[in-house]
mmCIF file of C-alpha atoms in Angstrom:
data_model
loop_
_atom_site.group_PDB
_atom_site.id
_atom_site.type_symbol
_atom_site.label_atom_id
_atom_site.label_comp_id
_atom_site.label_asym_id
_atom_site.label_seq_id
_atom_site.Cartn_x
_atom_site.Cartn_y
_atom_site.Cartn_z
ATOM 1 C CA MET A 12 -26.097 3.853 42.589
ATOM 2 C CA LYS A 13 -25.971 7.317 41.092
ATOM 3 C CA ASP A 14 -28.546 8.768 43.491
ATOM 4 C CA LEU A 15 -27.020 7.199 46.642
ATOM 5 C CA ASN A 16 -26.104 9.786 49.222
ATOM 6 C CA VAL A 17 -23.126 8.060 50.861
ATOM 7 C CA GLN A 18 -22.678 10.778 53.497
ATOM 8 C CA SER A 19 -26.268 10.361 54.647
ATOM 9 C CA MET A 20 -25.891 6.561 54.664
ATOM 10 C CA ASN A 21 -22.760 6.872 56.747
ATOM 11 C CA GLU A 22 -24.553 9.028 59.270
ATOM 12 C CA GLN A 23 -27.353 6.451 59.475
ATOM 13 C CA ALA A 24 -24.830 3.657 59.976
ATOM 14 C CA ARG A 25 -23.086 5.531 62.802
ATOM 15 C CA ALA A 26 -26.443 6.279 64.419
ATOM 16 C CA ILE A 27 -27.352 2.573 64.352
ATOM 17 C CA LEU A 28 -24.144 1.639 66.124
ATOM 18 C CA ARG A 29 -24.700 4.387 68.681
ATOM 19 C CA GLY A 30 -28.313 3.431 69.119
ATOM 20 C CA ASN A 31 -27.470 -0.247 69.691
ATOM 21 C CA ASP A 32 -24.734 0.622 72.194
ATOM 22 C CA ARG A 33 -25.603 -0.628 75.649
ATOM 23 C CA GLY A 34 -22.743 0.922 77.461
ATOM 24 C CA GLY A 35 -19.564 -1.025 76.497
ATOM 25 C CA TYR A 36 -21.184 -3.582 74.235
ATOM 26 C CA THR A 37 -23.346 -3.448 71.166
ATOM 27 C CA ILE A 38 -26.479 -5.519 70.639
ATOM 28 C CA PRO A 39 -27.200 -6.686 67.084
ATOM 29 C CA THR A 40 -30.644 -5.121 67.043
ATOM 30 C CA ALA A 41 -33.305 -4.209 69.641
ATOM 31 C CA GLY A 42 -35.931 -6.835 70.481
ATOM 32 C CA LEU A 43 -34.742 -9.773 68.360
ATOM 33 C CA TYR A 44 -31.196 -9.905 69.771
ATOM 34 C CA PRO A 45 -30.950 -8.074 73.093
ATOM 35 C CA TYR A 46 -27.516 -9.351 74.225
ATOM 36 C CA GLN A 47 -23.853 -9.247 73.203
ATOM 37 C CA TRP A 48 -23.170 -11.773 70.454
ATOM 38 C CA ASN A 49 -19.536 -12.739 69.823
ATOM 39 C CA TRP A 50 -18.889 -12.188 66.176
ATOM 40 C CA ASP A 51 -21.586 -9.537 65.922
ATOM 41 C CA SER A 52 -19.720 -7.599 68.585
ATOM 42 C CA ALA A 53 -16.378 -7.893 66.776
ATOM 43 C CA PHE A 54 -18.017 -6.660 63.588
ATOM 44 C CA ALA A 55 -19.439 -3.673 65.587
ATOM 45 C CA ALA A 56 -15.818 -2.918 66.674
ATOM 46 C CA PHE A 57 -14.841 -2.947 62.995
ATOM 47 C CA GLY A 58 -17.469 -0.311 62.332
ATOM 48 C CA PHE A 59 -16.719 1.802 65.412
ATOM 49 C CA ALA A 60 -13.038 1.810 64.412
ATOM 50 C CA GLN A 61 -13.993 3.964 61.380
ATOM 51 C CA PHE A 62 -15.037 6.890 63.589
ATOM 52 C CA ASP A 63 -14.409 6.100 67.257
ATOM 53 C CA VAL A 64 -11.343 3.965 67.870
ATOM 54 C CA GLU A 65 -11.560 4.129 71.684
ATOM 55 C CA ARG A 66 -15.116 2.775 71.486
ATOM 56 C CA ALA A 67 -13.985 -0.039 69.152
ATOM 57 C CA TRP A 68 -11.437 -1.193 71.694
ATOM 58 C CA LEU A 69 -14.027 -1.051 74.512
ATOM 59 C CA GLU A 70 -16.248 -3.314 72.438
ATOM 60 C CA LEU A 71 -13.510 -5.970 72.222
ATOM 61 C CA GLU A 72 -12.503 -5.602 75.821
ATOM 62 C CA THR A 73 -16.122 -6.187 76.964
ATOM 63 C CA LEU A 74 -16.416 -9.223 74.782
ATOM 64 C CA PHE A 75 -13.354 -10.744 76.392
ATOM 65 C CA SER A 76 -14.688 -9.966 79.905
ATOM 66 C CA GLY A 77 -16.783 -13.095 79.479
ATOM 67 C CA GLN A 78 -13.938 -15.365 78.459
ATOM 68 C CA TRP A 79 -13.958 -18.715 80.256
ATOM 69 C CA ASP A 80 -10.954 -19.976 82.285
ATOM 70 C CA ASN A 81 -10.261 -22.545 79.528
ATOM 71 C CA GLY A 82 -9.916 -19.742 76.964
ATOM 72 C CA MET A 83 -13.287 -20.121 75.212
ATOM 73 C CA VAL A 84 -15.163 -16.913 74.397
ATOM 74 C CA PRO A 85 -18.943 -17.605 74.484
ATOM 75 C CA HIS A 86 -21.219 -16.824 71.599
ATOM 76 C CA ILE A 87 -23.665 -14.919 73.824
ATOM 77 C CA LEU A 88 -22.943 -12.808 76.931
ATOM 78 C CA TYR A 89 -26.096 -12.164 78.954
ATOM 79 C CA HIS A 90 -25.092 -8.877 80.565
ATOM 80 C CA GLN A 91 -28.660 -8.238 81.725
ATOM 81 C CA GLN A 92 -31.889 -10.200 81.817
ATOM 82 C CA ASP A 93 -34.293 -9.904 78.909
ATOM 83 C CA ASP A 94 -37.376 -12.139 78.819
ATOM 84 C CA GLY A 95 -37.896 -11.362 75.167
ATOM 85 C CA TYR A 96 -35.192 -13.797 74.021
ATOM 86 C CA PHE A 97 -34.808 -17.582 74.140
ATOM 87 C CA PRO A 98 -32.711 -19.420 75.127
ATOM 88 C CA GLY A 99 -31.634 -17.401 78.120
ATOM 89 C CA PRO A 100 -28.716 -18.185 80.462
ATOM 90 C CA GLU A 101 -30.699 -20.734 82.457
ATOM 91 C CA ALA A 102 -30.981 -23.010 79.398
ATOM 92 C CA TRP A 103 -27.142 -23.339 79.228
ATOM 93 C CA GLY A 104 -26.246 -23.944 82.895
ATOM 94 C CA THR A 105 -22.852 -22.345 82.622
ATOM 95 C CA ASN A 106 -20.933 -20.576 85.452
ATOM 96 C CA GLY A 107 -18.472 -18.186 83.799
ATOM 97 C CA ARG A 108 -17.600 -14.656 84.915
ATOM 98 C CA VAL A 109 -20.531 -13.342 82.907
ATOM 99 C CA PRO A 110 -23.747 -15.387 82.356
ATOM 100 C CA SER A 111 -23.224 -16.922 78.951
ATOM 101 C CA SER A 112 -23.982 -19.640 76.459
ATOM 102 C CA GLY A 113 -21.774 -22.755 76.445
ATOM 103 C CA ILE A 114 -20.494 -22.567 72.908
ATOM 104 C CA THR A 115 -18.458 -20.093 70.838
ATOM 105 C CA GLN A 116 -18.713 -18.349 67.426
ATOM 106 C CA PRO A 117 -16.426 -17.512 64.459
ATOM 107 C CA PRO A 118 -13.272 -15.840 65.770
ATOM 108 C CA VAL A 119 -13.124 -12.671 63.722
ATOM 109 C CA ALA A 120 -11.978 -10.685 66.770
ATOM 110 C CA ALA A 121 -8.207 -10.869 66.072
ATOM 111 C CA THR A 122 -8.732 -9.651 62.544
ATOM 112 C CA PHE A 123 -10.804 -6.657 63.667
ATOM 113 C CA ALA A 124 -8.350 -5.979 66.473
ATOM 114 C CA ARG A 125 -5.768 -5.662 63.772
ATOM 115 C CA LYS A 126 -7.983 -3.399 61.720
ATOM 116 C CA THR A 127 -8.539 -1.212 64.771
ATOM 117 C CA PHE A 128 -4.822 -1.231 65.630
ATOM 118 C CA GLU A 129 -4.041 0.051 62.142
ATOM 119 C CA GLN A 130 -6.328 3.054 62.632
ATOM 120 C CA ASP A 131 -4.163 4.279 65.576
ATOM 121 C CA PRO A 132 -1.033 2.162 66.127
ATOM 122 C CA GLU A 133 0.028 4.117 69.210
ATOM 123 C CA LEU A 134 -3.204 3.520 70.986
ATOM 124 C CA GLY A 135 -3.424 0.018 69.595
ATOM 125 C CA ALA A 136 -0.064 -0.898 71.186
ATOM 126 C CA VAL A 137 -1.465 0.095 74.539
ATOM 127 C CA LYS A 138 -4.805 -1.684 74.186
ATOM 128 C CA MET A 139 -3.272 -4.907 72.840
ATOM 129 C CA GLN A 140 -1.063 -5.269 75.906
ATOM 130 C CA GLY A 141 -4.181 -6.476 77.797
ATOM 131 C CA LEU A 142 -5.972 -8.165 74.915
ATOM 132 C CA TYR A 143 -3.202 -10.114 73.213
ATOM 133 C CA ALA A 144 -2.962 -12.870 75.766
ATOM 134 C CA ARG A 145 -6.726 -13.336 75.811
ATOM 135 C CA LEU A 146 -6.882 -13.617 72.047
ATOM 136 C CA LEU A 147 -4.022 -16.094 72.053
ATOM 137 C CA GLU A 148 -5.774 -18.248 74.763
ATOM 138 C CA TRP A 149 -8.976 -18.329 72.652
ATOM 139 C CA HIS A 150 -7.086 -19.387 69.552
ATOM 140 C CA ARG A 151 -5.246 -21.983 71.546
ATOM 141 C CA TRP A 152 -8.599 -23.304 72.795
ATOM 142 C CA PHE A 153 -9.838 -23.709 69.266
ATOM 143 C CA MET A 154 -6.691 -25.639 68.252
ATOM 144 C CA GLU A 155 -7.001 -27.928 71.250
ATOM 145 C CA TRP A 156 -10.691 -28.593 71.250
ATOM 146 C CA ARG A 157 -12.024 -27.991 67.754
ATOM 147 C CA ALA A 158 -9.192 -28.822 65.327
ATOM 148 C CA GLU A 159 -8.455 -32.515 65.874
ATOM 149 C CA SER A 160 -9.293 -33.302 62.213
ATOM 150 C CA GLY A 161 -6.979 -30.553 60.975
ATOM 151 C CA ALA A 162 -9.941 -28.419 59.995
ATOM 152 C CA VAL A 163 -11.996 -26.590 62.622
ATOM 153 C CA CYS A 164 -15.328 -28.102 63.667
ATOM 154 C CA VAL A 165 -18.505 -26.919 65.313
ATOM 155 C CA ILE A 166 -20.350 -28.796 68.039
ATOM 156 C CA HIS A 167 -23.578 -26.828 67.402
ATOM 157 C CA PRO A 168 -24.901 -25.130 64.251
ATOM 158 C CA TRP A 169 -24.975 -21.835 66.235
ATOM 159 C CA GLU A 170 -21.155 -21.946 66.617
ATOM 160 C CA SER A 171 -20.826 -21.445 62.877
ATOM 161 C CA GLY A 172 -22.951 -18.309 62.942
ATOM 162 C CA ARG A 173 -24.895 -19.902 59.995
ATOM 163 C CA ASP A 174 -27.586 -21.516 62.149
ATOM 164 C CA ASN A 175 -29.818 -23.310 59.706
ATOM 165 C CA ALA A 176 -27.452 -23.657 56.732
ATOM 166 C CA THR A 177 -27.849 -26.848 54.623
ATOM 167 C CA ASP A 178 -24.378 -27.850 55.847
ATOM 168 C CA TRP A 179 -25.939 -29.220 59.002
ATOM 169 C CA ASP A 180 -28.944 -31.079 57.615
ATOM 170 C CA LYS A 181 -27.397 -34.604 57.449
ATOM 171 C CA ALA A 182 -25.704 -34.263 60.893
ATOM 172 C CA LEU A 183 -28.814 -32.834 62.548
ATOM 173 C CA ALA A 184 -30.826 -35.765 61.230
ATOM 174 C CA ASN A 185 -28.725 -37.971 63.520
ATOM 175 C CA VAL A 186 -29.468 -35.792 66.619
ATOM 176 C CA ASP A 187 -32.203 -37.344 68.815
ATOM 177 C CA PRO A 188 -34.451 -34.561 70.133
ATOM 178 C CA GLY A 189 -36.191 -36.833 72.613
ATOM 179 C CA GLY A 190 -36.068 -35.712 76.229
ATOM 180 C CA ILE A 191 -35.747 -31.957 75.644
ATOM 181 C CA GLU A 192 -37.727 -29.762 77.962
ATOM 182 C CA PRO A 193 -40.737 -27.825 76.549
ATOM 183 C CA TYR A 194 -39.690 -24.469 75.325
ATOM 184 C CA GLU A 195 -41.184 -21.258 73.837
ATOM 185 C CA ARG A 196 -39.365 -19.513 71.028
ATOM 186 C CA LYS A 197 -39.310 -15.727 71.065
ATOM 187 C CA ASP A 198 -37.630 -15.007 67.688
ATOM 188 C CA THR A 199 -40.831 -15.601 65.678
ATOM 189 C CA SER A 200 -42.643 -12.895 67.618
ATOM 190 C CA HIS A 201 -40.085 -10.376 66.170
ATOM 191 C CA VAL A 202 -39.648 -11.772 62.633
ATOM 192 C CA ASP A 203 -41.939 -13.731 60.256
ATOM 193 C CA ALA A 204 -41.490 -17.415 60.899
ATOM 194 C CA SER A 205 -40.769 -18.036 57.205
ATOM 195 C CA MET A 206 -37.513 -16.161 57.601
ATOM 196 C CA ARG A 207 -36.356 -18.197 60.642
ATOM 197 C CA PRO A 208 -35.151 -21.768 61.354
ATOM 198 C CA THR A 209 -37.921 -24.350 61.613
ATOM 199 C CA LYS A 210 -39.192 -26.152 64.748
ATOM 200 C CA TYR A 211 -37.508 -29.329 63.485
ATOM 201 C CA ASP A 212 -34.183 -27.378 63.581
ATOM 202 C CA TYR A 213 -34.872 -25.824 67.033
ATOM 203 C CA ASP A 214 -35.707 -29.182 68.650
ATOM 204 C CA ARG A 215 -32.286 -30.451 67.584
ATOM 205 C CA TYR A 216 -30.527 -27.254 68.576
ATOM 206 C CA MET A 217 -31.987 -27.640 72.084
ATOM 207 C CA ALA A 218 -31.051 -31.348 72.260
ATOM 208 C CA ILE A 219 -27.430 -30.437 71.610
ATOM 209 C CA VAL A 220 -27.659 -27.697 74.292
ATOM 210 C CA LYS A 221 -29.053 -30.263 76.749
ATOM 211 C CA PHE A 222 -26.203 -32.683 76.072
ATOM 212 C CA GLY A 223 -23.619 -29.946 76.803
ATOM 213 C CA ARG A 224 -25.426 -28.765 79.938
ATOM 214 C CA ASP A 225 -25.945 -32.329 81.236
ATOM 215 C CA ASN A 226 -22.189 -32.926 80.824
ATOM 216 C CA GLY A 227 -21.012 -29.694 82.399
ATOM 217 C CA TRP A 228 -19.662 -28.414 79.105
ATOM 218 C CA ASP A 229 -16.788 -30.814 79.440
ATOM 219 C CA GLU A 230 -14.899 -30.466 76.139
ATOM 220 C CA ALA A 231 -13.429 -33.998 76.234
ATOM 221 C CA VAL A 232 -16.888 -35.565 76.671
ATOM 222 C CA ILE A 233 -18.314 -33.308 73.937
ATOM 223 C CA ARG A 234 -15.482 -34.249 71.599
ATOM 224 C CA ASP A 235 -15.797 -37.971 72.217
ATOM 225 C CA ALA A 236 -19.508 -38.476 72.621
ATOM 226 C CA GLY A 237 -21.325 -35.274 71.548
ATOM 227 C CA PRO A 238 -24.270 -35.669 69.141
ATOM 228 C CA PHE A 239 -22.933 -33.111 66.567
ATOM 229 C CA ARG A 240 -19.420 -32.508 65.315
ATOM 230 C CA VAL A 241 -18.939 -31.032 61.853
ATOM 231 C CA ALA A 242 -15.849 -29.586 60.263
ATOM 232 C CA ASP A 243 -16.831 -26.142 58.961
ATOM 233 C CA PRO A 244 -15.428 -23.841 56.284
ATOM 234 C CA THR A 245 -16.631 -20.800 58.219
ATOM 235 C CA LEU A 246 -14.587 -21.524 61.343
ATOM 236 C CA SER A 247 -11.686 -23.062 59.478
ATOM 237 C CA PHE A 248 -10.999 -20.177 57.147
ATOM 238 C CA ILE A 249 -11.917 -17.431 59.674
ATOM 239 C CA LEU A 250 -9.583 -18.953 62.320
ATOM 240 C CA LEU A 251 -6.813 -19.302 59.707
ATOM 241 C CA ARG A 252 -7.154 -15.627 58.867
ATOM 242 C CA ALA A 253 -7.357 -14.748 62.570
ATOM 243 C CA HIS A 254 -4.131 -16.623 63.265
ATOM 244 C CA ARG A 255 -2.400 -14.632 60.542
ATOM 245 C CA ASP A 256 -3.670 -11.351 61.957
ATOM 246 C CA LEU A 257 -2.805 -12.255 65.494
ATOM 247 C CA ARG A 258 0.680 -13.116 64.274
ATOM 248 C CA TRP A 259 0.889 -9.656 62.717
ATOM 249 C CA LEU A 260 -0.150 -8.129 66.024
ATOM 250 C CA ALA A 261 2.404 -10.288 67.830
ATOM 251 C CA ASP A 262 5.102 -8.818 65.576
ATOM 252 C CA GLN A 263 3.996 -5.287 66.486
ATOM 253 C CA LEU A 264 4.227 -6.175 70.145
ATOM 254 C CA GLY A 265 7.440 -8.037 69.945
ATOM 255 C CA LYS A 266 5.888 -11.360 70.936
ATOM 256 C CA ASP A 267 7.105 -14.832 70.047
ATOM 257 C CA THR A 268 5.240 -16.224 67.007
ATOM 258 C CA ALA A 269 6.397 -19.822 66.930
ATOM 259 C CA GLU A 270 3.087 -21.231 68.247
ATOM 260 C CA LEU A 271 1.071 -19.179 65.796
ATOM 261 C CA ASP A 272 3.280 -20.209 62.889
ATOM 262 C CA GLN A 273 2.607 -23.877 63.810
ATOM 263 C CA TRP A 274 -1.142 -23.262 63.925
ATOM 264 C CA ILE A 275 -1.188 -21.503 60.605
ATOM 265 C CA ALA A 276 0.685 -24.367 58.944
ATOM 266 C CA ARG A 277 -1.623 -26.925 60.554
ATOM 267 C CA LEU A 278 -4.810 -25.240 59.282
ATOM 268 C CA GLU A 279 -3.372 -24.573 55.829
ATOM 269 C CA LYS A 280 -2.986 -28.334 55.488
ATOM 270 C CA GLY A 281 -6.154 -29.080 57.449
ATOM 271 C CA VAL A 282 -8.568 -27.212 55.197
ATOM 272 C CA GLU A 283 -7.788 -29.761 52.474
ATOM 273 C CA LEU A 284 -10.139 -32.088 54.449
ATOM 274 C CA LEU A 285 -12.962 -29.789 53.341
ATOM 275 C CA TRP A 286 -12.408 -30.100 49.637
ATOM 276 C CA ASN A 287 -15.383 -31.881 48.103
ATOM 277 C CA ALA A 288 -14.216 -32.977 44.624
ATOM 278 C CA GLU A 289 -17.698 -34.131 43.726
ATOM 279 C CA ILE A 290 -19.107 -30.600 43.794
ATOM 280 C CA GLY A 291 -15.765 -28.817 43.158
ATOM 281 C CA SER A 292 -15.884 -26.710 46.258
ATOM 282 C CA TYR A 293 -14.985 -26.430 49.917
ATOM 283 C CA ASP A 294 -17.778 -27.973 51.954
ATOM 284 C CA SER A 295 -18.689 -28.908 55.519
ATOM 285 C CA ARG A 296 -17.929 -32.471 56.587
ATOM 286 C CA ASP A 297 -19.507 -34.526 59.336
ATOM 287 C CA LEU A 298 -16.682 -35.826 61.553
ATOM 288 C CA ARG A 299 -18.946 -38.589 62.936
ATOM 289 C CA THR A 300 -19.740 -40.132 59.545
ATOM 290 C CA GLY A 301 -17.139 -38.588 57.149
ATOM 291 C CA GLU A 302 -19.906 -37.343 54.855
ATOM 292 C CA PHE A 303 -19.878 -34.011 53.063
ATOM 293 C CA SER A 304 -22.959 -31.849 53.143
ATOM 294 C CA GLY A 305 -22.866 -31.466 49.352
ATOM 295 C CA SER A 306 -23.540 -27.723 49.509
ATOM 296 C CA ILE A 307 -21.784 -24.749 47.968
ATOM 297 C CA THR A 308 -22.470 -21.917 50.406
ATOM 298 C CA SER A 309 -21.170 -18.431 51.027
ATOM 299 C CA ALA A 310 -18.762 -19.991 53.533
ATOM 300 C CA SER A 311 -17.160 -21.970 50.709
ATOM 301 C CA PHE A 312 -15.882 -18.699 49.289
ATOM 302 C CA LEU A 313 -14.152 -17.613 52.503
ATOM 303 C CA CYS A 314 -10.997 -19.451 51.330
ATOM 304 C CA TRP A 315 -9.523 -16.200 49.994
ATOM 305 C CA TYR A 316 -10.285 -14.435 53.296
ATOM 306 C CA GLY A 317 -8.284 -17.239 54.975
ATOM 307 C CA GLY A 318 -5.373 -16.598 52.588
ATOM 308 C CA VAL A 319 -5.986 -19.739 50.546
ATOM 309 C CA ASP A 320 -5.905 -18.552 46.915
ATOM 310 C CA ASP A 321 -7.447 -21.667 45.380
ATOM 311 C CA ALA A 322 -7.992 -21.204 41.584
ATOM 312 C CA ARG A 323 -10.471 -24.107 41.620
ATOM 313 C CA MET A 324 -12.911 -21.998 43.606
ATOM 314 C CA LEU A 325 -13.103 -19.380 40.850
ATOM 315 C CA VAL A 326 -15.306 -21.692 38.866
ATOM 316 C CA PRO A 327 -18.198 -21.804 41.352
ATOM 317 C CA LEU A 328 -17.568 -18.217 42.392
ATOM 318 C CA ASN A 329 -17.959 -16.808 38.918
ATOM 319 C CA ARG A 330 -20.992 -18.992 38.270
ATOM 320 C CA VAL A 331 -22.771 -17.867 41.420
ATOM 321 C CA LEU A 332 -21.928 -14.230 40.794
ATOM 322 C CA GLU A 333 -23.315 -14.533 37.302
ATOM 323 C CA GLU A 334 -26.489 -16.366 38.326
ATOM 324 C CA SER A 335 -27.265 -14.290 41.387
ATOM 325 C CA THR A 336 -28.948 -10.921 41.001
ATOM 326 C CA TYR A 337 -27.118 -9.497 44.010
ATOM 327 C CA ALA A 338 -23.700 -10.546 45.367
ATOM 328 C CA ILE A 339 -23.294 -14.010 46.944
ATOM 329 C CA PRO A 340 -26.363 -15.666 48.497
ATOM 330 C CA SER A 341 -25.852 -17.849 51.590
ATOM 331 C CA LEU A 342 -26.655 -20.925 49.431
ATOM 332 C CA ASP A 343 -25.958 -21.667 45.850
ATOM 333 C CA PRO A 344 -29.147 -20.785 43.924
ATOM 334 C CA ALA A 345 -28.755 -24.024 41.982
ATOM 335 C CA ASN A 346 -29.198 -26.049 45.187
ATOM 336 C CA ALA A 347 -32.635 -27.679 45.492
ATOM 337 C CA GLN A 348 -32.829 -26.478 49.114
ATOM 338 C CA PHE A 349 -32.412 -22.860 48.148
ATOM 339 C CA ASN A 350 -34.917 -20.583 49.931
ATOM 340 C CA ALA A 351 -34.721 -16.865 49.232
ATOM 341 C CA ARG A 352 -36.358 -15.932 52.588
ATOM 342 C CA ARG A 353 -35.139 -18.407 55.189
ATOM 343 C CA TYR A 354 -32.172 -17.143 57.134
ATOM 344 C CA TRP A 355 -29.006 -18.949 55.969
ATOM 345 C CA ARG A 356 -30.681 -21.090 53.224
ATOM 346 C CA GLY A 357 -30.519 -18.442 50.546
ATOM 347 C CA PRO A 358 -30.577 -14.823 51.744
ATOM 348 C CA ILE A 359 -27.640 -12.484 51.231
ATOM 349 C CA TRP A 360 -25.678 -11.435 54.338
ATOM 350 C CA ALA A 361 -23.596 -8.298 53.856
ATOM 351 C CA VAL A 362 -21.155 -9.398 56.590
ATOM 352 C CA VAL A 363 -20.085 -12.632 54.907
ATOM 353 C CA ASN A 364 -19.963 -10.869 51.548
ATOM 354 C CA THR A 365 -17.636 -8.356 53.098
ATOM 355 C CA LEU A 366 -15.258 -11.043 54.334
ATOM 356 C CA ILE A 367 -15.327 -12.740 50.904
ATOM 357 C CA GLY A 368 -14.726 -9.337 49.267
ATOM 358 C CA LEU A 369 -11.817 -8.489 51.498
ATOM 359 C CA GLY A 370 -10.225 -11.847 50.772
ATOM 360 C CA LEU A 371 -10.697 -11.472 47.013
ATOM 361 C CA GLU A 372 -9.173 -7.958 47.108
ATOM 362 C CA GLU A 373 -6.171 -9.132 49.063
ATOM 363 C CA THR A 374 -5.429 -12.026 46.648
ATOM 364 C CA GLY A 375 -5.741 -10.073 43.465
ATOM 365 C CA HIS A 376 -9.299 -10.839 42.427
ATOM 366 C CA GLY A 377 -10.410 -7.205 42.253
ATOM 367 C CA GLU A 378 -13.108 -7.605 39.613
ATOM 368 C CA GLN A 379 -15.138 -10.068 41.688
ATOM 369 C CA ALA A 380 -14.563 -8.013 44.858
ATOM 370 C CA ALA A 381 -15.824 -4.894 43.106
ATOM 371 C CA LYS A 382 -18.950 -6.707 41.954
ATOM 372 C CA ILE A 383 -19.692 -7.869 45.556
ATOM 373 C CA ARG A 384 -19.111 -4.338 46.929
ATOM 374 C CA LYS A 385 -21.341 -2.661 44.330
ATOM 375 C CA ASP A 386 -24.139 -5.210 44.883
ATOM 376 C CA CYS A 387 -24.009 -4.697 48.667
ATOM 377 C CA ARG A 388 -24.065 -0.956 48.202
ATOM 378 C CA ASP A 389 -27.120 -1.254 46.059
ATOM 379 C CA LEU A 390 -28.864 -3.624 48.491
ATOM 380 C CA ILE A 391 -28.270 -1.467 51.534
ATOM 381 C CA GLY A 392 -28.778 1.814 49.709
ATOM 382 C CA ARG A 393 -32.211 0.763 48.491
ATOM 383 C CA ASN A 394 -33.401 -1.329 51.424
ATOM 384 C CA GLY A 395 -31.623 -0.093 54.568
ATOM 385 C CA PHE A 396 -29.413 -1.748 57.121
ATOM 386 C CA ALA A 397 -31.280 -5.006 57.402
ATOM 387 C CA GLU A 398 -30.010 -8.197 58.985
ATOM 388 C CA TYR A 399 -30.033 -9.916 55.624
ATOM 389 C CA PHE A 400 -31.654 -9.529 52.138
ATOM 390 C CA ASN A 401 -33.784 -11.547 49.738
ATOM 391 C CA PRO A 402 -31.394 -12.430 46.863
ATOM 392 C CA GLU A 403 -34.131 -12.417 44.261
ATOM 393 C CA ASP A 404 -35.634 -8.993 44.760
ATOM 394 C CA GLY A 405 -33.215 -7.396 47.175
ATOM 395 C CA SER A 406 -35.885 -6.709 49.847
ATOM 396 C CA ALA A 407 -34.884 -6.424 53.474
ATOM 397 C CA ALA A 408 -35.305 -9.454 55.742
ATOM 398 C CA GLY A 409 -34.853 -10.377 59.369
ATOM 399 C CA GLY A 410 -34.156 -7.642 61.902
ATOM 400 C CA ASP A 411 -33.678 -4.009 60.990
ATOM 401 C CA ALA A 412 -31.252 -1.272 62.155
ATOM 402 C CA PHE A 413 -28.691 -4.078 62.330
ATOM 403 C CA SER A 414 -25.327 -3.308 63.859
ATOM 404 C CA TRP A 415 -23.112 -5.512 61.755
ATOM 405 C CA THR A 416 -24.654 -4.393 58.477
ATOM 406 C CA ALA A 417 -24.025 -0.776 59.515
ATOM 407 C CA ALA A 418 -20.485 -1.712 60.542
ATOM 408 C CA VAL A 419 -19.458 -3.328 57.264
ATOM 409 C CA TRP A 420 -21.083 -0.491 55.380
ATOM 410 C CA LEU A 421 -18.765 1.958 57.090
ATOM 411 C CA ALA A 422 -15.676 -0.285 57.040
ATOM 412 C CA TRP A 423 -15.766 -1.704 53.520
ATOM 413 C CA ILE A 424 -18.957 -1.387 51.436
ATOM 414 C CA ALA A 425 -19.190 2.365 51.225
ATOM 415 C CA ARG A 426 -15.450 2.749 50.702
ATOM 416 C CA GLU A 427 -14.255 3.792 47.287
ATOM 417 C CA GLY A 428 -11.728 1.658 45.399
#
């Protein structure tokens, strides 16, 4: 954009991160999301690292203050009560150090710890002395409890960060919502319901939560009898990348890397489970039935971010980039379920586009990465730091003054080159 004032946009982005800072952790946005979300928080650290490295490390340290004894890092930490959000801590029935949910989220933290380390290696070496073991324990938990198929699975759509993606439709249809307690959603009081998951989805989300709570969040019971278990490109490629970055950090700290090397090799082979030859793309796969979802989503294009330079994926990538007005929508526009307004069923998310763009850059696909960056610059420059964007007209959608959109603007989108 010729008339885009990058300096002014940078100032706005920094102000959003500062404004959403709650004293050691960053909320995604006021009202709609009043707590600390796992991958949102790590993205915030990525943004803070561009202008306040100490604050970036504090973000990651606060996130890991809620780590469970088994190594899991929850997807929500409820540092203080807020009646404007559902489900609150009482819905989960957990008993960790910090009130929390009972599930996790995509593990981008090691990657952004590396990015923060690279900003100031001397400080990073100090900060990672306390953080390294915690990151390793979380990665080990993933490999023990989510990677039995070789790929990495989710036990709840919320674990993927892509709550209502079409990936989960078939598996959710097999979840019985009978017996859930009455509940009152709060999200639709902040955002138009047409932009959010449906009641059908929410009933099944809460049924899965109930199963986990009723079984004390016992991972073995959840693995063997849980109502939802789907191998996911999001978690598989993000954890593979995170393993590589944690290995890099281990090298800087003089740590043994044998375990990480084994995990990397295991996931490199495991992601082959996600190749859906019928659609020519990586795809989610229900581990209970063996069925693919049949969807090409933005998560399918995270292969390059995970270090898997698969030439087969250039075919759907180039088609989607050509057919889409802006960057990469969350769902292939050719899919019959495409919805330009509804959350992860079509809208463009700058954060996922940033991960895709980073991966493409690093594997030599600079032309596609440049297209994604330019489109995201245009979207944010014209419509502000929204949660996500309508892929047809570029309009803002979801929450506003959003931390992770501000963060990726500072860290990648606004950057030249």
